[in-house]
mmCIF file of C-alpha atoms and ligand atoms in Angstrom:
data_model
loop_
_atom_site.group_PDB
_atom_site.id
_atom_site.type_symbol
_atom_site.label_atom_id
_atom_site.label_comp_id
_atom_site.label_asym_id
_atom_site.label_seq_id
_atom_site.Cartn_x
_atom_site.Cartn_y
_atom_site.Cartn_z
ATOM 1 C CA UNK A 1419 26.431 1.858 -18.145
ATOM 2 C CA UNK A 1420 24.340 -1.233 -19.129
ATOM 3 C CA UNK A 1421 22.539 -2.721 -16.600
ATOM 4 C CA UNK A 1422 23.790 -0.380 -13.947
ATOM 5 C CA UNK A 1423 22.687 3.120 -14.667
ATOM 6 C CA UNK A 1424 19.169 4.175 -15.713
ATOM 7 C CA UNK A 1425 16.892 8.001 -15.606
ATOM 8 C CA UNK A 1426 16.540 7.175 -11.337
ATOM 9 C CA UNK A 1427 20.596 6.796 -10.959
ATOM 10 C CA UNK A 1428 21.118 9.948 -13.280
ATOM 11 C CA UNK A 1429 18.103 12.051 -10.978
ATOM 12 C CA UNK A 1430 20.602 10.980 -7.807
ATOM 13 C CA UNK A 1431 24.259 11.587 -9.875
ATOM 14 C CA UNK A 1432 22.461 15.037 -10.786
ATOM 15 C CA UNK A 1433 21.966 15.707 -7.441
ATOM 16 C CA UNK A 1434 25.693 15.930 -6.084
ATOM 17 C CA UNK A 1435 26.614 17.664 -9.326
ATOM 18 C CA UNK A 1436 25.406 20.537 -11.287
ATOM 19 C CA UNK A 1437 28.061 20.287 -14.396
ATOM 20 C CA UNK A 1438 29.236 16.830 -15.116
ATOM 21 C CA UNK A 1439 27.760 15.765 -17.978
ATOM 22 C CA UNK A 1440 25.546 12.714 -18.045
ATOM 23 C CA UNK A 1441 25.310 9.611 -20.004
ATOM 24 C CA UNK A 1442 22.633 7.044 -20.866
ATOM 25 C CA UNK A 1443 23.552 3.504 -20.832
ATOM 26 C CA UNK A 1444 23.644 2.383 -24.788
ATOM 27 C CA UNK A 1445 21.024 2.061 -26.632
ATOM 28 C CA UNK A 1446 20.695 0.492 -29.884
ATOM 29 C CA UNK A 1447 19.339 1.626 -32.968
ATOM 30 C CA UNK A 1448 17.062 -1.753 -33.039
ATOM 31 C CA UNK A 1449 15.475 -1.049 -29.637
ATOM 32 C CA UNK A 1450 14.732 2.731 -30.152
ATOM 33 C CA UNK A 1451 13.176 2.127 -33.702
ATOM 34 C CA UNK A 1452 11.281 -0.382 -32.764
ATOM 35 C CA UNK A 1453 10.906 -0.638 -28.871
ATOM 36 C CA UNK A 1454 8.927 1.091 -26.149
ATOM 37 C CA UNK A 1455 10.435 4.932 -26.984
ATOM 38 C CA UNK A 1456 8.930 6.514 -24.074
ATOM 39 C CA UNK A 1457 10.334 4.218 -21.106
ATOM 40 C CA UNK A 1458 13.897 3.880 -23.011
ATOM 41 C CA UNK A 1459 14.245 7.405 -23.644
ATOM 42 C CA UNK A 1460 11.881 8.940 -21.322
ATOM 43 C CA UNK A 1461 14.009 11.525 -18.684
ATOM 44 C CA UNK A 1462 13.978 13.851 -16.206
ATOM 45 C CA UNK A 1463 14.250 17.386 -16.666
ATOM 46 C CA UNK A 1464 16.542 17.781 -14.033
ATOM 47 C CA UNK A 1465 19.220 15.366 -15.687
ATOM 48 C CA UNK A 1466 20.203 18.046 -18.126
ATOM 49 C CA UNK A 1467 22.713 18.218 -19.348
ATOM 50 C CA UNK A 1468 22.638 14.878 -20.563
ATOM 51 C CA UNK A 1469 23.845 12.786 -23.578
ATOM 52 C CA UNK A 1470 22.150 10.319 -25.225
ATOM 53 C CA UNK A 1471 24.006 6.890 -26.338
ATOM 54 C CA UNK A 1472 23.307 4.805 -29.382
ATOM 55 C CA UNK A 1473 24.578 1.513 -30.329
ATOM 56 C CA UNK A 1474 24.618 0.811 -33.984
ATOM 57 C CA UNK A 1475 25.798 1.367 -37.464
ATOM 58 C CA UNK A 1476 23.404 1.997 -40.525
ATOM 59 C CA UNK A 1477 23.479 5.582 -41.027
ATOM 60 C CA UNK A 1478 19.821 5.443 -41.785
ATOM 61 C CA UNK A 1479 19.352 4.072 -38.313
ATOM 62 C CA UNK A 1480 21.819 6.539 -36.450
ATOM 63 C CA UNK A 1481 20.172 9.480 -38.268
ATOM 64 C CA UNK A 1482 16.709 8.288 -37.208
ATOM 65 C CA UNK A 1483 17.621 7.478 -33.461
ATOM 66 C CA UNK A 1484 19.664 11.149 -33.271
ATOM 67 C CA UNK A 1485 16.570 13.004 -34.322
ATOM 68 C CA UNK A 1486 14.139 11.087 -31.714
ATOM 69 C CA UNK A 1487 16.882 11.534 -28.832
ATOM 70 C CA UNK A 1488 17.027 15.342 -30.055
ATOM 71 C CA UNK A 1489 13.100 15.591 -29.912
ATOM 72 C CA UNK A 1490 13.433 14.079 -26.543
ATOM 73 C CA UNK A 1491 15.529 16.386 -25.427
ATOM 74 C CA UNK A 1492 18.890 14.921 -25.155
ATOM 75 C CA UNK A 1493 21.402 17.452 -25.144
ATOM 76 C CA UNK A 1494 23.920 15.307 -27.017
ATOM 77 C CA UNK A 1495 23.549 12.115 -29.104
ATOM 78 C CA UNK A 1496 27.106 9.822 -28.705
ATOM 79 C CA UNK A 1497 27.864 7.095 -30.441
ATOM 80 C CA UNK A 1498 29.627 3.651 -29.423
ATOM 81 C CA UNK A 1499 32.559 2.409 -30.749
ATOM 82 C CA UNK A 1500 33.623 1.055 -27.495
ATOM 83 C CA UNK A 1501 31.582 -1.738 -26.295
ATOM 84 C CA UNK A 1502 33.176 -5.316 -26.797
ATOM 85 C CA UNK A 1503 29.826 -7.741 -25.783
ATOM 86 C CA UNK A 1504 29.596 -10.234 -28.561
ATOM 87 C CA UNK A 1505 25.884 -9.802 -28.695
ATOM 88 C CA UNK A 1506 27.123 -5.899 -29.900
ATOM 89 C CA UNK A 1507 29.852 -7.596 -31.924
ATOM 90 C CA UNK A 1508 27.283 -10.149 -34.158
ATOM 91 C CA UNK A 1509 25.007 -6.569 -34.633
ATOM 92 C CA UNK A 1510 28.180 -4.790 -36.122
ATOM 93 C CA UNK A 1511 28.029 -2.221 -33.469
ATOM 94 C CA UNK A 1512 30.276 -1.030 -30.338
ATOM 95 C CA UNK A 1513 33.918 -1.721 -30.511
ATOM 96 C CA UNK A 1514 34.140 -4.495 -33.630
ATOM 97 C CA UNK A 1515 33.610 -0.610 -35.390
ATOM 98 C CA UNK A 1516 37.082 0.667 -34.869
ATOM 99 C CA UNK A 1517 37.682 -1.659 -38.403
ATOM 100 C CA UNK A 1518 35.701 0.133 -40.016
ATOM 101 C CA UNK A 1519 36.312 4.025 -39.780
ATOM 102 C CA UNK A 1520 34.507 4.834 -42.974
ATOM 103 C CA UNK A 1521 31.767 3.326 -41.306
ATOM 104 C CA UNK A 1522 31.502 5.207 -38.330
ATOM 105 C CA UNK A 1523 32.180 8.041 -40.187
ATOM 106 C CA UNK A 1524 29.331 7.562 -42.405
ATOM 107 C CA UNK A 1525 27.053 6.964 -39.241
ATOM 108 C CA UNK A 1526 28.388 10.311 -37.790
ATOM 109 C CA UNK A 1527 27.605 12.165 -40.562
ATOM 110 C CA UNK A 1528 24.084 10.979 -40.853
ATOM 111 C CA UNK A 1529 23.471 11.777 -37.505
ATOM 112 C CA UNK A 1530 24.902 15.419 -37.807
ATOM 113 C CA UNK A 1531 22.516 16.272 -41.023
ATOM 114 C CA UNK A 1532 19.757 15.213 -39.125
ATOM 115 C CA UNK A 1533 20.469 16.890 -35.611
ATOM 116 C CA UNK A 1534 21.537 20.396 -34.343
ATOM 117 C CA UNK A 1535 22.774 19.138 -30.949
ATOM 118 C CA UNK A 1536 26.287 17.922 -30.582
ATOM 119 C CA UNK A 1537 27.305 14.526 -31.840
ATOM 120 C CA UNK A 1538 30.088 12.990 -30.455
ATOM 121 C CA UNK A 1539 32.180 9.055 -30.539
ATOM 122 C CA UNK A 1540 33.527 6.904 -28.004
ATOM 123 C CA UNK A 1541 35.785 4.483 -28.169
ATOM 124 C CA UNK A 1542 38.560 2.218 -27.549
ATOM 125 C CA UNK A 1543 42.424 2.960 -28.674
ATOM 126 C CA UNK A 1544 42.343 -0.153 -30.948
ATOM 127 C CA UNK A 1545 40.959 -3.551 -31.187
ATOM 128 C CA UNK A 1546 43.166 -6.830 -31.432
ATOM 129 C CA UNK A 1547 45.892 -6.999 -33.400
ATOM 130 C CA UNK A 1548 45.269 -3.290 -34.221
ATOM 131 C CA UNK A 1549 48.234 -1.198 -34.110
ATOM 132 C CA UNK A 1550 46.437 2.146 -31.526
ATOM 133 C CA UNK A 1551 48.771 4.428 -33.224
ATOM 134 C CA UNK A 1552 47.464 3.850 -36.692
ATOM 135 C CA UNK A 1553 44.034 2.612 -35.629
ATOM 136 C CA UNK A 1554 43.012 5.646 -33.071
ATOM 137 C CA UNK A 1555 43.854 8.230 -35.521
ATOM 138 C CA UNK A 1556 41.964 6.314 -38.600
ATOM 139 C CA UNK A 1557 38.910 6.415 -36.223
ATOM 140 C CA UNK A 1558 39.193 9.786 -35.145
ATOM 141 C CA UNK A 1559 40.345 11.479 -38.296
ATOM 142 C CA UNK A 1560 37.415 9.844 -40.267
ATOM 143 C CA UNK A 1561 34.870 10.836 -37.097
ATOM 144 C CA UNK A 1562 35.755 14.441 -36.892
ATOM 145 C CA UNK A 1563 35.862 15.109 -40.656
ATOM 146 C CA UNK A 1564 32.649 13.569 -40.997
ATOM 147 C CA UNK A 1565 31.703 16.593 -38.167
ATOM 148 C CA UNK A 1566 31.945 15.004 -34.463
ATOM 149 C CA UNK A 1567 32.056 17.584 -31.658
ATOM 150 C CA UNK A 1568 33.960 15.444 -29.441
ATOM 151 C CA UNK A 1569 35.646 12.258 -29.138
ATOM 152 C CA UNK A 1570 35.527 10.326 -26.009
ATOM 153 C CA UNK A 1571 38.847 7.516 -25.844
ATOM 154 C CA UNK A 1572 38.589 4.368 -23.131
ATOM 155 C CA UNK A 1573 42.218 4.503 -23.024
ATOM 156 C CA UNK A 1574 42.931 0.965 -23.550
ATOM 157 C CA UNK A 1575 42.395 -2.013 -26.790
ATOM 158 C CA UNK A 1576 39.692 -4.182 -26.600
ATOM 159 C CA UNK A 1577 40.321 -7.856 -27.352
ATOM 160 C CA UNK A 1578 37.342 -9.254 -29.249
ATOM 161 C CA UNK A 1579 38.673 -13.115 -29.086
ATOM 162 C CA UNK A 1580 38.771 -14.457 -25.843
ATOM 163 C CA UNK A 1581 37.979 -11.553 -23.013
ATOM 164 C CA UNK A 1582 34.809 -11.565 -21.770
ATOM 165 C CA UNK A 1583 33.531 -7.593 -21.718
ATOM 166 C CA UNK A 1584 34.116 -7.621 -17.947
ATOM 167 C CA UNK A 1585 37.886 -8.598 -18.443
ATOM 168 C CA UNK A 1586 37.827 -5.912 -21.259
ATOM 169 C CA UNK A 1587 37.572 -3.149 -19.214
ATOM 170 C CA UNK A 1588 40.329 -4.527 -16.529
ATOM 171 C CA UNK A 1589 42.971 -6.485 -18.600
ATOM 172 C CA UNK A 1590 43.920 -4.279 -21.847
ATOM 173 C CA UNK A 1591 46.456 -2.033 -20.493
ATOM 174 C CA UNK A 1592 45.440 1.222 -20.059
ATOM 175 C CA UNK A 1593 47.851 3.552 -22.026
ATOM 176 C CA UNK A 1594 47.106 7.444 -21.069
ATOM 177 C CA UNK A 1595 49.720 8.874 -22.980
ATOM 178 C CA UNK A 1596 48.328 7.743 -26.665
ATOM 179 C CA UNK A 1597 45.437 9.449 -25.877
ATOM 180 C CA UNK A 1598 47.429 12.700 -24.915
ATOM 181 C CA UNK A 1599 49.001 12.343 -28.285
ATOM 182 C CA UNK A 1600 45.749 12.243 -30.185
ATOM 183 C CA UNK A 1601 44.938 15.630 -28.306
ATOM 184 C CA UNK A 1602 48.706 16.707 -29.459
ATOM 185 C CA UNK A 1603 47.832 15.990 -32.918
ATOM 186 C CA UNK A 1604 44.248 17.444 -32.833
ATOM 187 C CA UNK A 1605 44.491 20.582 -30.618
ATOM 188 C CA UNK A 1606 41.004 21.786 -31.983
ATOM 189 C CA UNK A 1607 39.011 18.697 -31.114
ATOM 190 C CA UNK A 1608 37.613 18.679 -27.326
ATOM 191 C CA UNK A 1609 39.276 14.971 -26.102
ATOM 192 C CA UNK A 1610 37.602 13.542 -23.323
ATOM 193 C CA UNK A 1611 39.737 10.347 -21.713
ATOM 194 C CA UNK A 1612 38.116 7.723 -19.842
ATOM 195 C CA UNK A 1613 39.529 3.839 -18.320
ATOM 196 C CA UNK A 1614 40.605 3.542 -14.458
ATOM 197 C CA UNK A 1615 40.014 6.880 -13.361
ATOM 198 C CA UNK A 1616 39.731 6.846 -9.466
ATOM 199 C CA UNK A 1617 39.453 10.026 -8.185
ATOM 200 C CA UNK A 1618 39.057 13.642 -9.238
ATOM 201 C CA UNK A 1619 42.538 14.136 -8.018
ATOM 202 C CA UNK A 1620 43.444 11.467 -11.231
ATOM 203 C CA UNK A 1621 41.031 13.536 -12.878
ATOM 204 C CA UNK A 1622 42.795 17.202 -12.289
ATOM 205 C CA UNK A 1623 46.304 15.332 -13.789
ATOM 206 C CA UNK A 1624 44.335 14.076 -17.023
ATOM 207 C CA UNK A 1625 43.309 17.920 -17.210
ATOM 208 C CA UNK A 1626 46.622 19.062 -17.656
ATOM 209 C CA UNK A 1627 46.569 16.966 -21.339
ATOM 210 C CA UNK A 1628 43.484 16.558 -22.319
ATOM 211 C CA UNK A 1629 39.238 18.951 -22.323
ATOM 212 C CA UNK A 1630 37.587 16.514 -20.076
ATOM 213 C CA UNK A 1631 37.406 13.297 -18.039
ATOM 214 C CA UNK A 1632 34.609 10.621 -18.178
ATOM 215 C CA UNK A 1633 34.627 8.469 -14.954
ATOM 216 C CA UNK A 1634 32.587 5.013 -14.886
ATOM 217 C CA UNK A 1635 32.655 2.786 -12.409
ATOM 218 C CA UNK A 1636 34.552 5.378 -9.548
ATOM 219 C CA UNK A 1637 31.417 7.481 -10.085
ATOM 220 C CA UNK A 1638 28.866 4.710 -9.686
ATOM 221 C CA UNK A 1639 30.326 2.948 -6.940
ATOM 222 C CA UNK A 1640 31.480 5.438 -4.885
ATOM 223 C CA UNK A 1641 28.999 8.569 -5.775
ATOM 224 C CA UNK A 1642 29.794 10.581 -2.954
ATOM 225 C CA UNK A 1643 32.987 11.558 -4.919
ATOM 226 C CA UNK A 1644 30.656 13.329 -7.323
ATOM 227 C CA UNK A 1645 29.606 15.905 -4.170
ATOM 228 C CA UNK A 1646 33.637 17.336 -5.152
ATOM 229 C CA UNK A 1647 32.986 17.519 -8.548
ATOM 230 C CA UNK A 1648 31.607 21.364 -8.600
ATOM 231 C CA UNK A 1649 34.229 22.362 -6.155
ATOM 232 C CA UNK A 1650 36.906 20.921 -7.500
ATOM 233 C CA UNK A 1651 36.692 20.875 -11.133
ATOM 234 C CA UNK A 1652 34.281 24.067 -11.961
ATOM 235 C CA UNK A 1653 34.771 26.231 -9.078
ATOM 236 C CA UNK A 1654 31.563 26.305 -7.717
ATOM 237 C CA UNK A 1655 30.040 24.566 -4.272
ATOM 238 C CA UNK A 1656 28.205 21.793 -4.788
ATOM 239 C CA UNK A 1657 24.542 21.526 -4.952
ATOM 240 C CA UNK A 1658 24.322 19.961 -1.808
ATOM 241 C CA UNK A 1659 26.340 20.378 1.144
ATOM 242 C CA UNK A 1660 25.736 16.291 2.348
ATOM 243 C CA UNK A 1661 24.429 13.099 1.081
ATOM 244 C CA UNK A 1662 21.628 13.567 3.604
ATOM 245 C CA UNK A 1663 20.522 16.870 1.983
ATOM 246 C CA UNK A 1664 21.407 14.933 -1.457
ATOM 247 C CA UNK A 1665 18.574 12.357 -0.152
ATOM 248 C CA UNK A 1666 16.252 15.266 1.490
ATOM 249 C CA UNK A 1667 16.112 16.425 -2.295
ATOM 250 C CA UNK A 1668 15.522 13.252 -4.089
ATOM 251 C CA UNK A 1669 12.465 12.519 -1.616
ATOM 252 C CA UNK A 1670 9.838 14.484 -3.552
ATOM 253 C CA UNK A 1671 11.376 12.145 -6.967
ATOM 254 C CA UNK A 1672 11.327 8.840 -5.057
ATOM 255 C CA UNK A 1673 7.812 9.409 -4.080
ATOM 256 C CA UNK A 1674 6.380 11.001 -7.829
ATOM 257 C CA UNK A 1675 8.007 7.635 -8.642
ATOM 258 C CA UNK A 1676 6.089 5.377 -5.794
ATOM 259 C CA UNK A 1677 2.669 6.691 -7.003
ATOM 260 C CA UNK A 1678 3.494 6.126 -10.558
ATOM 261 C CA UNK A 1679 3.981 2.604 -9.850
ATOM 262 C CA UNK A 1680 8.054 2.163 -9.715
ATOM 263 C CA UNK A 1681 9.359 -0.172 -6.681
ATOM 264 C CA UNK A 1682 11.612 1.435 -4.344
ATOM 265 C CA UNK A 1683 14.370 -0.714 -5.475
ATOM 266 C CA UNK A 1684 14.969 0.318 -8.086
ATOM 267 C CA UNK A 1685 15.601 3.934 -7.135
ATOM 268 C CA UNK A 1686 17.316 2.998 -3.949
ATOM 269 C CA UNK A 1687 20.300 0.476 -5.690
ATOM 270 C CA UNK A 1688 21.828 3.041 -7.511
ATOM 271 C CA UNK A 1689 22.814 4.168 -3.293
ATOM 272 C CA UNK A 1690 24.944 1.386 -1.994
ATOM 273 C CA UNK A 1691 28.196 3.199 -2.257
ATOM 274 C CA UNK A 1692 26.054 6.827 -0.985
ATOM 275 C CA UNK A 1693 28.651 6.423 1.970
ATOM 276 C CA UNK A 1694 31.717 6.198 2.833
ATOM 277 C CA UNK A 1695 33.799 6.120 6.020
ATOM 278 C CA UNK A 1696 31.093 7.430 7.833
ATOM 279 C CA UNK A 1697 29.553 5.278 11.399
ATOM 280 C CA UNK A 1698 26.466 3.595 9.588
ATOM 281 C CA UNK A 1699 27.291 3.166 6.167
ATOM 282 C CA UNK A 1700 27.365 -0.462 6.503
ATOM 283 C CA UNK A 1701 23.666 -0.733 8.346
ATOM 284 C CA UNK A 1702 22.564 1.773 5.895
ATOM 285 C CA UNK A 1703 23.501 -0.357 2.951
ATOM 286 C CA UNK A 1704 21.611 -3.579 4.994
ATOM 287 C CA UNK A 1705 18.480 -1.648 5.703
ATOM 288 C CA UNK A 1706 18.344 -0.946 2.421
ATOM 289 C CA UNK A 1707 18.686 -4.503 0.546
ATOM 290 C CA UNK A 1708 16.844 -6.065 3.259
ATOM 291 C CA UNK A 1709 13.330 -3.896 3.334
ATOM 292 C CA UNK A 1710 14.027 -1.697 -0.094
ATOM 293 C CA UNK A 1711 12.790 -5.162 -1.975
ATOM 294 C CA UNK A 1712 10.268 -5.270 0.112
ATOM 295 C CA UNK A 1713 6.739 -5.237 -1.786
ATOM 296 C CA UNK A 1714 5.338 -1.971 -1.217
ATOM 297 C CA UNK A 1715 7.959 -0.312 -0.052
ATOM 298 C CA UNK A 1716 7.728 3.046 0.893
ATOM 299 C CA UNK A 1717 10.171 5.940 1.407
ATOM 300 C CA UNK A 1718 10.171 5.586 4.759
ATOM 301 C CA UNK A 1719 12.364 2.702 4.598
ATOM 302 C CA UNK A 1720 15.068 4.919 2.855
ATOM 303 C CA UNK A 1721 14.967 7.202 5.848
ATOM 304 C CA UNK A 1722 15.250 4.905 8.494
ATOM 305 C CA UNK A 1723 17.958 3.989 6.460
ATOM 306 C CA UNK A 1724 19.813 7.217 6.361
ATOM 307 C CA UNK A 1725 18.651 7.360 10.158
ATOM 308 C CA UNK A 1726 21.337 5.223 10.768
ATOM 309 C CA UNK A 1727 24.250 7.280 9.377
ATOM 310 C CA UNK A 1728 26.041 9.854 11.203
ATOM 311 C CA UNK A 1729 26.824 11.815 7.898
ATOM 312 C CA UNK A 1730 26.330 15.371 8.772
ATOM 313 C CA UNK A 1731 29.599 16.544 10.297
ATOM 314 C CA UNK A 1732 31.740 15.079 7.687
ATOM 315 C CA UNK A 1733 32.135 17.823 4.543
ATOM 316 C CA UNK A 1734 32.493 15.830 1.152
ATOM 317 C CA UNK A 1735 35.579 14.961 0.961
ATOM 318 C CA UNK A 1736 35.935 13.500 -3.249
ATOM 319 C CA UNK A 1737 39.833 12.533 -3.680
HETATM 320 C C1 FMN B 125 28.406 -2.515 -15.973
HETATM 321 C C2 FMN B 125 29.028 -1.639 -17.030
HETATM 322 C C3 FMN B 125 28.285 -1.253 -18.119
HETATM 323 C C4 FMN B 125 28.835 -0.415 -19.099
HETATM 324 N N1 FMN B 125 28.049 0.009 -20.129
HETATM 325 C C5 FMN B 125 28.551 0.918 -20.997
HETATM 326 C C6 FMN B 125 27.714 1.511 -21.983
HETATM 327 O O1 FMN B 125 26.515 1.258 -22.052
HETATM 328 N N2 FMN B 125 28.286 2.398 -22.824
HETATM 329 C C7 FMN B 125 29.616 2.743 -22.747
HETATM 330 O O2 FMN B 125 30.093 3.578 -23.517
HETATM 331 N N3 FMN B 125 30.417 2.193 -21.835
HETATM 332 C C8 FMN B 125 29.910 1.306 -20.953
HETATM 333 N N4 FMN B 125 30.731 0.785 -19.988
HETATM 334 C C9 FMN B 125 32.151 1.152 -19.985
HETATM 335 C C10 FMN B 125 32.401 2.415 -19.161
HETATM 336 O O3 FMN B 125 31.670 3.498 -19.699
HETATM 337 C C11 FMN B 125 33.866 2.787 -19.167
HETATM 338 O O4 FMN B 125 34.286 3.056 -20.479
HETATM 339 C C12 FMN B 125 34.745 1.697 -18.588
HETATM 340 O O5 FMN B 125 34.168 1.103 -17.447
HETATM 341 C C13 FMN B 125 36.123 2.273 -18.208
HETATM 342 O O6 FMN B 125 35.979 3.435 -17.408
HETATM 343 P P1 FMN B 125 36.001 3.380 -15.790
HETATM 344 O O7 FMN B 125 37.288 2.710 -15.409
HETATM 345 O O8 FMN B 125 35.909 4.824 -15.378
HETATM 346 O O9 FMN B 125 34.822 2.582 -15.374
HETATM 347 C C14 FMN B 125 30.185 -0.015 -19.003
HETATM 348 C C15 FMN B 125 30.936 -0.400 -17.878
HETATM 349 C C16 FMN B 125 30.373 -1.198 -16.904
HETATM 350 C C17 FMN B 125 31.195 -1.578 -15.689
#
């Protein structure tokens, strides 16, 4: 998610979950040709598996950007058809795409010529004055003929004219069962649904209809959910038993990261929502903005931090 996730939030998200699959914010074709590759791509090992998002539409482009992500290691290169900012919208890229199928289509099929990983869409049930039932199936009918793995549907429209992107993901009704009817009508193609997912409870219900559930904002607010994920959706414990061991474990990253020159801000934003309902949480969240921005902040401040939550007794709880 632009300007909220990056490599150190993925590192933490990986943490609490061994299977989820994770996503880079988008990146655009532009920026990857001709930007600093190794510190927008760059990753940890530990992240895998993890997709790779690209923001664009010249197939050229797409094909390009697919093969660097691939020789980076991405497991899977995804493509946006989703995002409404009108910076995205003027470079013919993100949502203003699901008008032109043929286009996508073309992009998708660059990209799988040029990669052996997975490629895979996401995107929005319509835009506008698009009718979802005719404009969802265009998309995804030209998208998985063209040879996407997976599609990936933000179960609502996006209104170009007049919603800011913030009121884009909020306002547009969301509308689960169109996206259960794509599945109907594709059985073969793996349909991942995404938009106002709370919980992994919500999450076990979409499962019933549909191969998988992205979550957004539920997962990067509130990350302790992602400590049920293993348990609850793949039948395995979680790596980590609490978010203190989750924070025990990302010590030896935060500090690789310290001597290499990162602050300890930037690592330790991605944790305001690390706990929840727990004695603490609130003084853990002050120590944190107060003497994480701190110049030369060290790791230490993160555990005096977690010093001041009683965490341990409480198991994860994630619905
Ligand atoms: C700050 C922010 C940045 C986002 N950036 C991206 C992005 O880079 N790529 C993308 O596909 N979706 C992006 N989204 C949209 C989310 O991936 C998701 O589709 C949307 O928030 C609805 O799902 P949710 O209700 O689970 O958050 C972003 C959302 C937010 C809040």
């Amino acid at each position: 998610m632009m300007d909220w996730t990056d490599r150190h939030c993925r590192v933490f998200h990986r943490l609490m979950t061994r299977h989820a699959r994770l996503y880079t914010e988008m990146l655009t074709t532009g920026a990857i040709l001709r930007g600093d590759r190794a510190r927008l791509l760059g990753f940890d090992t530990i992240e895998h598996p993890v997709a790779l998002q690209l923001g664009g539409s010249d197939p050229r482009d797409l094909a390009a950007c697919a093969r660097i992500g691939e020789d980076f290691g991405y497991d899977e290169i995804n493509l946006n058809v989703g995002c409404p900012s009108d910076r995205v919208k003027d470079g013919r890229f993100g949502a203003c795409l699901m008008a032109e199928p043929e286009i996508v289509a073309q992009g998708v099929r660059a990209m799988k010529r040029a990669v052996g990983i997975p490629v895979t869409v996401k995107c929005r049930l319509g835009i506008d004055d698009q009718d979802p039932e005719i404009a969802l199936d265009a998309l995804a009918r030209g998208v998985v003929d063209a040879g996407a793995d997976a599609l990936i549907v933000h179960a609502r429209k996006a209104w170009l004219n007049g919603l800011s992107p913030k009121e884009n993901r909020d306002i547009p009704p969301l509308d689960y069962d169109r996206v259960y009817r794509l599945k109907a009508a594709m059985p073969d193609v793996p349909i991942i649904i995404n938009g106002g997912i709370a919980d992994l409870a919500e999450a076990r219900q979409h499962l019933l209809h549909v191969d998988g559930v992205m979550l957004g904002r539920a997962a990067y607010q509130e990350p302790w959910r992602l400590l049920g994920a293993d348990p609850e959706l793949f039948g395995e414990a979680a790596p980590h038993a609490a978010m203190k061991d989750v924070f025990a474990a990302m010590t030896p990253y935060i500090e690789d990261e310290l001597a290499r020159g990162t602050r300890l801000h930037s690592i330790t934003r991605h944790f305001v929502g690390a706990f929840h309902g727990v004695p603490g949480a609130r003084a853990f969240r002050r120590h944190l903005a107060e003497n994480g921005v701190k110049p030369g902040a060290g790791v230490n401040v993160l555990r005096d931090a977690i010093a001041l939550v009683e965490d341990r007794a409480v198991a994860p709880i994630a619905a």
